Amino acid sequence: MRTKYLLIFFILILLSLSGCTAGESPETGGTLVVGQSTDVEILDPHRHKDLYAVRVSDQLFDKLVMLNHQGEFKPSLATSWTVHDDGMRWRFQLRNDVVFHDGEPMTADDVVFSLNRVLDPEFESPHKGDLGFVREVRAEETHQVSIELEEPNGALLSALLNVHVVPEHAADRLNEQPVGSGPFVFEERQADERIVLKAFNDYWAGAPMFSELVFRPIPETSTRLVELETGRIHIADGIPGEEMERLTDLDGVEVASTVGSNYSVLAFNNERSPFDDPRVRRAVGKAIDAQRLVELVYPGTAVAAEGPIPPTSWAYDDSFEGLGFDLGAARRLMDEADVDQDLSVELMISEDERMERGGVLLKSMLEEIGMDIDLTALEWGTFMERMLGRDYDMLRVAWSTDPDPDALLYGLHHSGSEMLNFTRYQNPQADELLDRGRRQADVSARAESYREFQEIVLEDVPMVYLLHENQVVGHRKGVNGFRPHLTGAFYFKTGFGVNTWLRQ
Amino acid sequence: MTRFVMRRITGGLTVLLGVLFLVFALAHIAPGDPALLIMGLESADPERLADLTVKLGLDRPLWIQFTDYLQGLLRGDLGYSYRAQQPVSVLIFERLPATLELAGAALLLSLVIAVPLGTLAARFQRSGWDYVAGLGTVLGFSLPGFWLGLLLILTFALFFQWLPASGRGGSLMGGVVDLLLRGEFRALGLSLRHLILPAVTLAAPLTALLMRFVRNGVLQALGNDYIRTARAKGLSERCVLFRHALKNALIPMVTVLGLYAGRLLGGAVVIETVFAWPGAGRLMVNAIGRRDFPTLQGAVLVVAVAFIVIHLLLDLAYGWLDPRIRYE
């Protein structure tokens, strides 16, 4: 009797399993349409740095290395790399089976050309600064490149994530007619309307599963979501937190989210009273309930931060604890600091719905410790000018960059960083740790430097680390094998196993 | 007549110069540095900022920048976009067909609706019909464009799924050519389906306004002696209404159209944004946020030229509509 039930049970399991595989067998073909909030104006990958354009360039071009969804470096055009001369020289072995969209093979010369193009001062590439420490790039063999550095730098691989390899022979018309070695071939671009790409059948990692990829700029969020709901687009970016629940409940739609490589801060002007007193900065930090900020303003679209390093980073230390919310301690610190009773400070934010709602919440939290907050919302151009000109008391800004901790931390915290260290935070110890983390090539040694660094900023509180925003997209259920990358990029076909397909 | 046109062209050029100066001055007085925005926060660095400032020519005195710009204009050069790294003329002209298409469709739509309905409202004054038309006028004029646009999207794109919510379905002219040469309706159909919702949204306030003017104009005309004469002659009521009364109501309507033309061309930004319509209005507004001065100036210039030309044409139309008006 029992065996009979067991048998039926196994048959049922087998049936359900076979059902799964039949339903999930990948289909080929189809057109995938991505709706983005902003139009892509520049197609030449060395001339832009904004995420929307990167999402397009990533389809047309390849990079030497890539970062997988777990934040690990994976081979792409380079199959392997070795470090020589105490970290002064890196050698990259290239694939020998890569062809550009026009059929020409990719060689070391193209890689050298691409890096030199970015480094050329005349060319003014926005990525030049990322590679400032590179002295020389050389082709060693047809498929080998060496990069010599001014000084050892552990962030080289991360910096290379910004450099798409372009063909030397087709470089002068990259903006009009981009030719790369990526999984998709450029077809056409209609300004403010659409960019159309076709699958590249000779892609070195195999042809993409679907045959056409279209990027459409749809600036208005409500419209973008209607297009997603009606299935006229398959992927929509910029999903507001308050829409998450409704979208998740819809039949044909799924919401995919990845913790992003970024941090959002409440920054102090460390040179201006009352924030030149570390006790006041600390009091503010302890008066803020970041968890509540996330729940009320970023439901499901952010995680509260302990420190600046996001959970997706290899340098993240889950035992590290931030300032913590403690109103009593905050009030005591304010008393100790003995600040002016009717203290009024300005909190500067950029014009953005979530920044504004978050600003109101922060205002009410800080009123609890007797701070009268004057909330000023500015349009981005003005905001940035005042921020970098250090003409502010307190401000809120999100910092998003390459996932390497060096890129995440150096600019905002090192005293030698003239412009980006807009809080004017100065601590030789912190500088030393940032420099060390940059010079080391060994990942665990670097992680240790950044762990120590976090302890120091926890003590000094040059800014309050509030949250890490997620990369959130909505997509049709028919889109299989897709999620946003931690940098916000979209990958549909890679050498590290991403292979998106479309159920018709 | 020629002298009148010449005088108006000279006047128009003066206005253009004024507009350019104003836009230039306002753009440069307003806070926010273009070089800073192009550099971007991530790669902020004093050296790069200085390089960019020099490269964009922003380090030169303002009046030199302005006269350089004017000299470029005389050579037909609208400048180079800071942001898109393309000539401004390219950016504008690749969007102009979409703008004209939308403005043209909205204009046509409002004329087709407003003229007959306004005339009927006047003819059947104080009837139920007149009140309904009056209510429509108030609604059409007072509903904000983005609200009406979203409402139409939710109704026709999401609920009924009859029409697409956004985008442009290819060029309308292309569709017409396809129909005429190949007898294929597909391209035109696609183009029209995309055009309907934004055109209706853009047309709503203009339709309301025109209807009001037509109604009042016709009402006024109907009280005139020549109408009584026409009726006494035994002319049909349709002839009296449309040939005699309406024609005399057209002049104020033409004035309204002229004043509204600028809004159809350059002010459709909100509607272009809601419907992701690839027109020049979005280009202009984005250029403000990005401090892309050459693009902003170029776009304003084109709209201003269009405005001046339309006004000139309308002035000439007055003479055609009312032979008593003569240009000296």
Tab-separated table of N, CA and C in Angstrom, chain A residues 37-39 41-42 47-50 121-130 175-176 189-194 216-220 222-223 225-227 229-230 232 246 379-382 384-388 397-402 417-420 422, chain B residues 30-33 36-49 51-52 55 81 83-86 91 94-95 150 153-154 157-158 161 163-170 193-194 272-279 282-283 286 288-292:
chain	number	residue	atom	x	y	z
A	37	SER	N	13.839	56.302	-19.039
A	37	SER	CA	13.316	57.634	-18.775
A	37	SER	C	14.018	58.712	-19.597
A	38	THR	N	15.203	58.432	-20.119
A	38	THR	CA	15.974	59.472	-20.798
A	38	THR	C	16.450	58.986	-22.155
A	39	ASP	N	16.502	59.907	-23.115
A	39	ASP	CA	16.983	59.552	-24.443
A	39	ASP	C	18.502	59.421	-24.432
A	41	GLU	N	21.739	60.233	-26.393
A	41	GLU	CA	22.138	61.126	-27.488
A	41	GLU	C	23.479	60.745	-28.075
A	42	ILE	N	24.337	60.135	-27.249
A	42	ILE	CA	25.700	59.870	-27.693
A	42	ILE	C	25.928	58.368	-27.759
A	47	ARG	N	32.609	58.844	-25.221
A	47	ARG	CA	32.213	60.245	-25.100
A	47	ARG	C	31.101	60.487	-24.092
A	48	HIS	N	30.622	59.431	-23.460
A	48	HIS	CA	29.547	59.645	-22.491
A	48	HIS	C	29.825	58.873	-21.231
A	49	LYS	N	29.091	59.236	-20.183
A	49	LYS	CA	29.268	58.504	-18.935
A	49	LYS	C	27.919	58.266	-18.262
A	50	ASP	N	26.793	58.563	-18.957
A	50	ASP	CA	25.554	58.391	-18.216
A	50	ASP	C	24.972	57.004	-18.417
A	121	PRO	N	44.434	63.553	-23.958
A	121	PRO	CA	43.903	64.800	-23.359
A	121	PRO	C	43.075	65.610	-24.363
A	122	GLU	N	43.429	65.531	-25.637
A	122	GLU	CA	42.694	66.275	-26.661
A	122	GLU	C	41.268	65.740	-26.819
A	123	PHE	N	41.133	64.443	-26.614
A	123	PHE	CA	39.840	63.797	-26.853
A	123	PHE	C	38.819	64.141	-25.780
A	124	GLU	N	39.297	64.468	-24.568
A	124	GLU	CA	38.404	64.893	-23.485
A	124	GLU	C	37.358	63.838	-23.129
A	125	SER	N	37.772	62.595	-23.006
A	125	SER	CA	36.807	61.572	-22.616
A	125	SER	C	36.454	61.728	-21.139
A	126	PRO	N	35.159	61.591	-20.806
A	126	PRO	CA	34.790	61.677	-19.390
A	126	PRO	C	35.366	60.530	-18.560
A	127	HIS	N	35.930	59.504	-19.225
A	127	HIS	CA	36.506	58.379	-18.483
A	127	HIS	C	37.991	58.559	-18.232
A	128	LYS	N	38.540	59.659	-18.746
A	128	LYS	CA	39.982	59.855	-18.628
A	128	LYS	C	40.420	59.818	-17.162
A	129	GLY	N	39.647	60.490	-16.318
A	129	GLY	CA	39.993	60.553	-14.902
A	129	GLY	C	40.048	59.190	-14.234
A	130	ASP	N	39.223	58.248	-14.688
A	130	ASP	CA	39.207	56.905	-14.083
A	130	ASP	C	40.530	56.187	-14.301
A	175	ASN	N	29.898	57.759	-33.414
A	175	ASN	CA	28.699	58.432	-32.910
A	175	ASN	C	27.508	58.263	-33.849
A	176	GLU	N	27.786	58.187	-35.146
A	176	GLU	CA	26.705	58.053	-36.125
A	176	GLU	C	26.429	56.590	-36.448
A	189	ARG	N	18.916	55.003	-35.319
A	189	ARG	CA	18.558	55.824	-34.177
A	189	ARG	C	17.690	56.981	-34.643
A	190	GLN	N	16.516	57.124	-34.020
A	190	GLN	CA	15.648	58.276	-34.274
A	190	GLN	C	15.658	59.084	-32.993
A	191	ALA	N	16.108	60.351	-33.090
A	191	ALA	CA	16.271	61.176	-31.896
A	191	ALA	C	14.996	61.214	-31.067
A	192	ASP	N	15.132	61.029	-29.758
A	192	ASP	CA	14.015	61.091	-28.813
A	192	ASP	C	12.934	60.057	-29.111
A	193	GLU	N	13.209	59.107	-29.970
A	193	GLU	CA	12.174	58.174	-30.370
A	193	GLU	C	12.591	56.717	-30.158
A	194	ARG	N	13.643	56.290	-30.806
A	194	ARG	CA	14.066	54.894	-30.618
A	194	ARG	C	15.478	54.653	-31.127
A	216	ARG	N	13.581	52.719	-26.117
A	216	ARG	CA	12.693	53.858	-26.338
A	216	ARG	C	12.739	54.800	-25.148
A	217	PRO	N	12.952	56.107	-25.397
A	217	PRO	CA	12.880	57.046	-24.283
A	217	PRO	C	11.418	57.413	-23.995
A	218	ILE	N	10.967	57.165	-22.768
A	218	ILE	CA	9.616	57.552	-22.362
A	218	ILE	C	9.758	58.302	-21.038
A	219	PRO	N	9.857	59.630	-21.104
A	219	PRO	CA	10.228	60.387	-19.898
A	219	PRO	C	9.196	60.334	-18.771
A	220	GLU	N	7.918	60.294	-19.106
A	220	GLU	CA	6.892	60.356	-18.071
A	220	GLU	C	6.683	58.960	-17.460
A	222	SER	N	4.354	57.623	-15.517
A	222	SER	CA	3.026	56.991	-15.654
A	222	SER	C	2.855	56.392	-17.043
A	223	THR	N	3.303	57.110	-18.061
A	223	THR	CA	3.190	56.609	-19.426
A	223	THR	C	4.030	55.349	-19.608
A	225	LEU	N	4.850	53.205	-17.411
A	225	LEU	CA	4.235	52.067	-16.733
A	225	LEU	C	3.028	51.547	-17.504
A	226	VAL	N	2.248	52.450	-18.127
A	226	VAL	CA	1.119	51.998	-18.956
A	226	VAL	C	1.643	51.160	-20.116
A	227	GLU	N	2.743	51.606	-20.723
A	227	GLU	CA	3.326	50.855	-21.846
A	227	GLU	C	3.779	49.468	-21.389
A	229	GLU	N	2.451	47.822	-18.770
A	229	GLU	CA	1.238	47.064	-18.457
A	229	GLU	C	0.572	46.511	-19.703
A	230	THR	N	0.582	47.321	-20.779
A	230	THR	CA	-0.070	46.865	-22.002
A	230	THR	C	0.866	46.005	-22.851
A	232	ARG	N	3.552	46.846	-24.502
A	232	ARG	CA	4.210	47.438	-25.676
A	232	ARG	C	5.697	47.667	-25.414
A	246	ARG	N	1.644	47.656	-6.599
A	246	ARG	CA	0.651	47.527	-7.663
A	246	ARG	C	1.219	46.727	-8.835
A	379	GLU	N	17.098	73.017	-8.448
A	379	GLU	CA	17.251	72.294	-9.709
A	379	GLU	C	18.713	71.836	-9.789
A	380	TRP	N	18.970	70.687	-10.409
A	380	TRP	CA	20.251	69.998	-10.323
A	380	TRP	C	21.478	70.864	-10.656
A	381	GLY	N	21.390	71.661	-11.729
A	381	GLY	CA	22.532	72.483	-12.122
A	381	GLY	C	22.936	73.443	-11.017
A	382	THR	N	21.945	74.065	-10.404
A	382	THR	CA	22.206	75.013	-9.328
A	382	THR	C	22.701	74.283	-8.077
A	384	MET	N	24.312	71.452	-7.922
A	384	MET	CA	25.677	70.976	-8.077
A	384	MET	C	26.673	72.125	-7.927
A	385	GLU	N	26.306	73.292	-8.459
A	385	GLU	CA	27.208	74.428	-8.365
A	385	GLU	C	27.427	74.817	-6.901
A	386	ARG	N	26.316	74.849	-6.133
A	386	ARG	CA	26.459	75.220	-4.726
A	386	ARG	C	27.170	74.130	-3.933
A	387	MET	N	26.924	72.883	-4.273
A	387	MET	CA	27.551	71.782	-3.549
A	387	MET	C	29.064	71.804	-3.740
A	388	LEU	N	29.497	71.835	-5.013
A	388	LEU	CA	30.930	71.804	-5.278
A	388	LEU	C	31.594	73.121	-4.880
A	397	VAL	N	22.667	63.962	-0.993
A	397	VAL	CA	23.055	63.605	-2.349
A	397	VAL	C	23.307	62.107	-2.426
A	398	ALA	N	23.053	61.533	-3.591
A	398	ALA	CA	23.321	60.117	-3.807
A	398	ALA	C	24.602	60.010	-4.608
A	399	TRP	N	25.469	59.124	-4.217
A	399	TRP	CA	26.757	58.954	-4.877
A	399	TRP	C	26.818	57.565	-5.486
A	400	SER	N	26.919	57.531	-6.797
A	400	SER	CA	26.882	56.266	-7.495
A	400	SER	C	28.018	56.245	-8.497
A	401	THR	N	28.784	55.164	-8.492
A	401	THR	CA	29.961	55.160	-9.354
A	401	THR	C	30.388	53.725	-9.634
A	402	ASP	N	31.630	53.545	-10.094
A	402	ASP	CA	32.172	52.206	-10.268
A	402	ASP	C	32.047	51.464	-8.947
A	417	SER	N	41.437	65.345	-2.589
A	417	SER	CA	40.458	65.432	-3.661
A	417	SER	C	39.817	66.814	-3.594
A	418	GLU	N	40.249	67.681	-4.486
A	418	GLU	CA	39.935	69.106	-4.348
A	418	GLU	C	38.459	69.409	-4.464
A	419	MET	N	37.826	68.820	-5.475
A	419	MET	CA	36.483	69.262	-5.794
A	419	MET	C	35.413	68.379	-5.149
A	420	LEU	N	35.648	67.065	-5.238
A	420	LEU	CA	34.603	66.149	-4.777
A	420	LEU	C	34.507	66.066	-3.263
A	422	PHE	N	33.557	67.755	-1.015
A	422	PHE	CA	32.858	69.025	-0.780
A	422	PHE	C	32.482	69.225	0.686
B	30	ALA	N	21.402	83.096	-15.035
B	30	ALA	CA	20.868	82.050	-14.157
B	30	ALA	C	22.013	81.225	-13.581
B	31	PRO	N	21.863	80.764	-12.334
B	31	PRO	CA	22.934	79.961	-11.752
B	31	PRO	C	23.064	78.618	-12.456
B	32	GLY	N	24.206	77.977	-12.305
B	32	GLY	CA	24.433	76.670	-12.946
B	32	GLY	C	25.416	76.842	-14.081
B	33	ASP	N	26.526	76.114	-13.990
B	33	ASP	CA	27.603	76.259	-14.944
B	33	ASP	C	27.538	75.092	-15.942
B	36	LEU	N	30.262	72.498	-15.639
B	36	LEU	CA	30.094	71.653	-14.460
B	36	LEU	C	29.136	70.506	-14.754
B	37	LEU	N	28.050	70.830	-15.460
B	37	LEU	CA	27.048	69.813	-15.752
B	37	LEU	C	27.549	68.790	-16.756
B	38	ILE	N	28.346	69.253	-17.727
B	38	ILE	CA	28.856	68.322	-18.722
B	38	ILE	C	29.907	67.424	-18.105
B	39	MET	N	30.707	68.004	-17.220
B	39	MET	CA	31.727	67.228	-16.534
B	39	MET	C	31.049	66.113	-15.733
B	40	GLY	N	29.913	66.431	-15.130
B	40	GLY	CA	29.212	65.430	-14.327
B	40	GLY	C	29.821	65.327	-12.947
B	41	LEU	N	28.997	64.946	-11.994
B	41	LEU	CA	29.451	64.883	-10.607
B	41	LEU	C	30.538	63.836	-10.426
B	42	GLU	N	30.355	62.657	-11.051
B	42	GLU	CA	31.281	61.555	-10.848
B	42	GLU	C	32.715	61.884	-11.209
B	43	SER	N	32.885	62.635	-12.309
B	43	SER	CA	34.258	62.908	-12.731
B	43	SER	C	34.640	64.356	-12.432
B	44	ALA	N	34.093	64.894	-11.332
B	44	ALA	CA	34.401	66.273	-10.966
B	44	ALA	C	35.881	66.408	-10.611
B	45	ASP	N	36.521	67.352	-11.254
B	45	ASP	CA	37.950	67.564	-11.069
B	45	ASP	C	38.255	68.970	-11.578
B	46	PRO	N	38.979	69.776	-10.782
B	46	PRO	CA	39.171	71.190	-11.161
B	46	PRO	C	39.856	71.358	-12.520
B	47	GLU	N	40.818	70.464	-12.802
B	47	GLU	CA	41.561	70.596	-14.048
B	47	GLU	C	40.652	70.354	-15.252
B	48	ARG	N	39.842	69.311	-15.120
B	48	ARG	CA	38.927	68.970	-16.204
B	48	ARG	C	37.891	70.070	-16.396
B	49	LEU	N	37.460	70.654	-15.273
B	49	LEU	CA	36.481	71.735	-15.350
B	49	LEU	C	37.070	72.926	-16.107
B	51	ASP	N	39.549	72.844	-18.279
B	51	ASP	CA	39.693	72.459	-19.694
B	51	ASP	C	38.373	72.616	-20.434
B	52	LEU	N	37.305	72.107	-19.803
B	52	LEU	CA	35.991	72.154	-20.444
B	52	LEU	C	35.518	73.596	-20.638
B	55	LYS	N	37.334	74.866	-23.536
B	55	LYS	CA	36.896	74.187	-24.756
B	55	LYS	C	35.536	74.720	-25.217
B	81	SER	N	26.033	71.658	-29.987
B	81	SER	CA	25.454	71.334	-28.675
B	81	SER	C	26.522	70.864	-27.699
B	83	ARG	N	26.020	69.208	-25.053
B	83	ARG	CA	25.701	67.913	-24.479
B	83	ARG	C	25.687	66.780	-25.518
B	84	ALA	N	24.925	66.994	-26.611
B	84	ALA	CA	24.777	65.912	-27.583
B	84	ALA	C	25.994	65.808	-28.499
B	85	GLN	N	26.889	66.792	-28.427
B	85	GLN	CA	28.084	66.829	-29.254
B	85	GLN	C	27.740	66.686	-30.731
B	86	GLN	N	26.728	67.422	-31.129
B	86	GLN	CA	26.302	67.459	-32.530
B	86	GLN	C	25.919	68.898	-32.857
B	91	LEU	N	20.132	68.687	-34.454
B	91	LEU	CA	19.230	68.326	-33.349
B	91	LEU	C	17.830	68.882	-33.585
B	94	GLU	N	16.023	67.360	-36.939
B	94	GLU	CA	15.546	65.972	-36.890
B	94	GLU	C	14.290	65.860	-36.027
B	95	ARG	N	13.991	66.909	-35.245
B	95	ARG	CA	12.780	66.874	-34.428
B	95	ARG	C	11.651	67.714	-35.003
B	150	LEU	N	-2.822	62.263	-19.504
B	150	LEU	CA	-2.755	61.015	-18.727
B	150	LEU	C	-4.113	60.322	-18.684
B	153	ILE	N	-4.633	58.588	-21.864
B	153	ILE	CA	-3.780	57.389	-21.916
B	153	ILE	C	-4.418	56.267	-21.113
B	154	LEU	N	-4.859	56.615	-19.887
B	154	LEU	CA	-5.441	55.583	-19.031
B	154	LEU	C	-6.704	55.005	-19.666
B	157	ALA	N	-5.489	53.848	-23.875
B	157	ALA	CA	-4.349	52.950	-24.053
B	157	ALA	C	-4.383	51.816	-23.043
B	158	LEU	N	-4.771	52.130	-21.794
B	158	LEU	CA	-4.718	51.090	-20.773
B	158	LEU	C	-6.037	50.337	-20.677
B	161	GLN	N	-7.397	49.767	-24.583
B	161	GLN	CA	-6.266	49.315	-25.403
B	161	GLN	C	-6.535	49.507	-26.901
B	163	LEU	N	-5.541	52.498	-28.514
B	163	LEU	CA	-4.484	53.333	-29.082
B	163	LEU	C	-3.197	53.195	-28.268
B	164	PRO	N	-2.050	53.404	-28.909
B	164	PRO	CA	-0.787	53.335	-28.165
B	164	PRO	C	-0.651	54.526	-27.210
B	165	ALA	N	0.022	54.309	-26.082
B	165	ALA	CA	0.143	55.360	-25.075
B	165	ALA	C	1.211	56.382	-25.425
B	166	SER	N	2.207	55.973	-26.203
B	166	SER	CA	3.296	56.923	-26.420
B	166	SER	C	4.056	56.600	-27.693
B	167	GLY	N	4.905	57.537	-28.066
B	167	GLY	CA	5.782	57.348	-29.207
B	167	GLY	C	5.165	57.850	-30.499
B	168	ARG	N	5.973	57.810	-31.546
B	168	ARG	CA	5.528	58.257	-32.851
B	168	ARG	C	5.623	57.053	-33.770
B	169	GLY	N	4.549	56.808	-34.528
B	169	GLY	CA	4.531	55.628	-35.395
B	169	GLY	C	5.044	55.921	-36.777
B	170	GLY	N	6.209	56.519	-36.864
B	170	GLY	CA	6.746	56.843	-38.182
B	170	GLY	C	6.169	58.143	-38.714
B	193	ARG	N	-2.570	56.401	-35.658
B	193	ARG	CA	-2.911	55.839	-34.343
B	193	ARG	C	-2.075	56.467	-33.232
B	194	HIS	N	-0.797	56.721	-33.530
B	194	HIS	CA	0.073	57.343	-32.525
B	194	HIS	C	-0.221	58.828	-32.361
B	272	GLU	N	4.412	66.677	-25.185
B	272	GLU	CA	5.484	65.856	-25.765
B	272	GLU	C	6.080	64.929	-24.718
B	273	THR	N	6.159	65.413	-23.478
B	273	THR	CA	6.739	64.588	-22.421
B	273	THR	C	5.791	63.453	-22.045
B	274	VAL	N	4.515	63.793	-21.847
B	274	VAL	CA	3.549	62.772	-21.441
B	274	VAL	C	3.464	61.663	-22.493
B	275	PHE	N	3.456	62.044	-23.771
B	275	PHE	CA	3.278	61.048	-24.828
B	275	PHE	C	4.598	60.584	-25.451
B	276	ALA	N	5.728	60.965	-24.841
B	276	ALA	CA	7.047	60.640	-25.402
B	276	ALA	C	7.084	60.970	-26.892
B	277	TRP	N	6.572	62.134	-27.240
B	277	TRP	CA	6.559	62.562	-28.633
B	277	TRP	C	7.887	63.238	-28.959
B	278	PRO	N	8.592	62.786	-29.989
B	278	PRO	CA	9.960	63.277	-30.206
B	278	PRO	C	10.029	64.652	-30.861
B	279	GLY	N	9.449	65.654	-30.239
B	279	GLY	CA	9.416	66.990	-30.835
B	279	GLY	C	10.451	67.946	-30.288
B	282	ARG	N	10.620	69.322	-26.227
B	282	ARG	CA	11.390	68.572	-25.234
B	282	ARG	C	12.861	68.928	-25.327
B	283	LEU	N	13.314	69.088	-26.564
B	283	LEU	CA	14.718	69.453	-26.776
B	283	LEU	C	15.027	70.758	-26.051
B	286	ASN	N	14.778	70.339	-22.114
B	286	ASN	CA	15.932	69.591	-21.621
B	286	ASN	C	17.193	70.446	-21.675
B	288	ILE	N	17.468	73.526	-21.150
B	288	ILE	CA	17.537	74.447	-20.015
B	288	ILE	C	18.146	73.729	-18.812
B	289	GLY	N	17.610	72.541	-18.500
B	289	GLY	CA	18.099	71.793	-17.349
B	289	GLY	C	19.566	71.435	-17.480
B	290	ARG	N	20.004	71.198	-18.717
B	290	ARG	CA	21.394	70.783	-18.928
B	290	ARG	C	22.302	71.970	-19.220
B	291	ARG	N	21.767	73.164	-19.182
B	291	ARG	CA	22.534	74.384	-19.489
B	291	ARG	C	23.217	74.250	-20.850
B	292	ASP	N	22.506	73.611	-21.792
B	292	ASP	CA	23.061	73.463	-23.131
B	292	ASP	C	22.654	74.704	-23.923
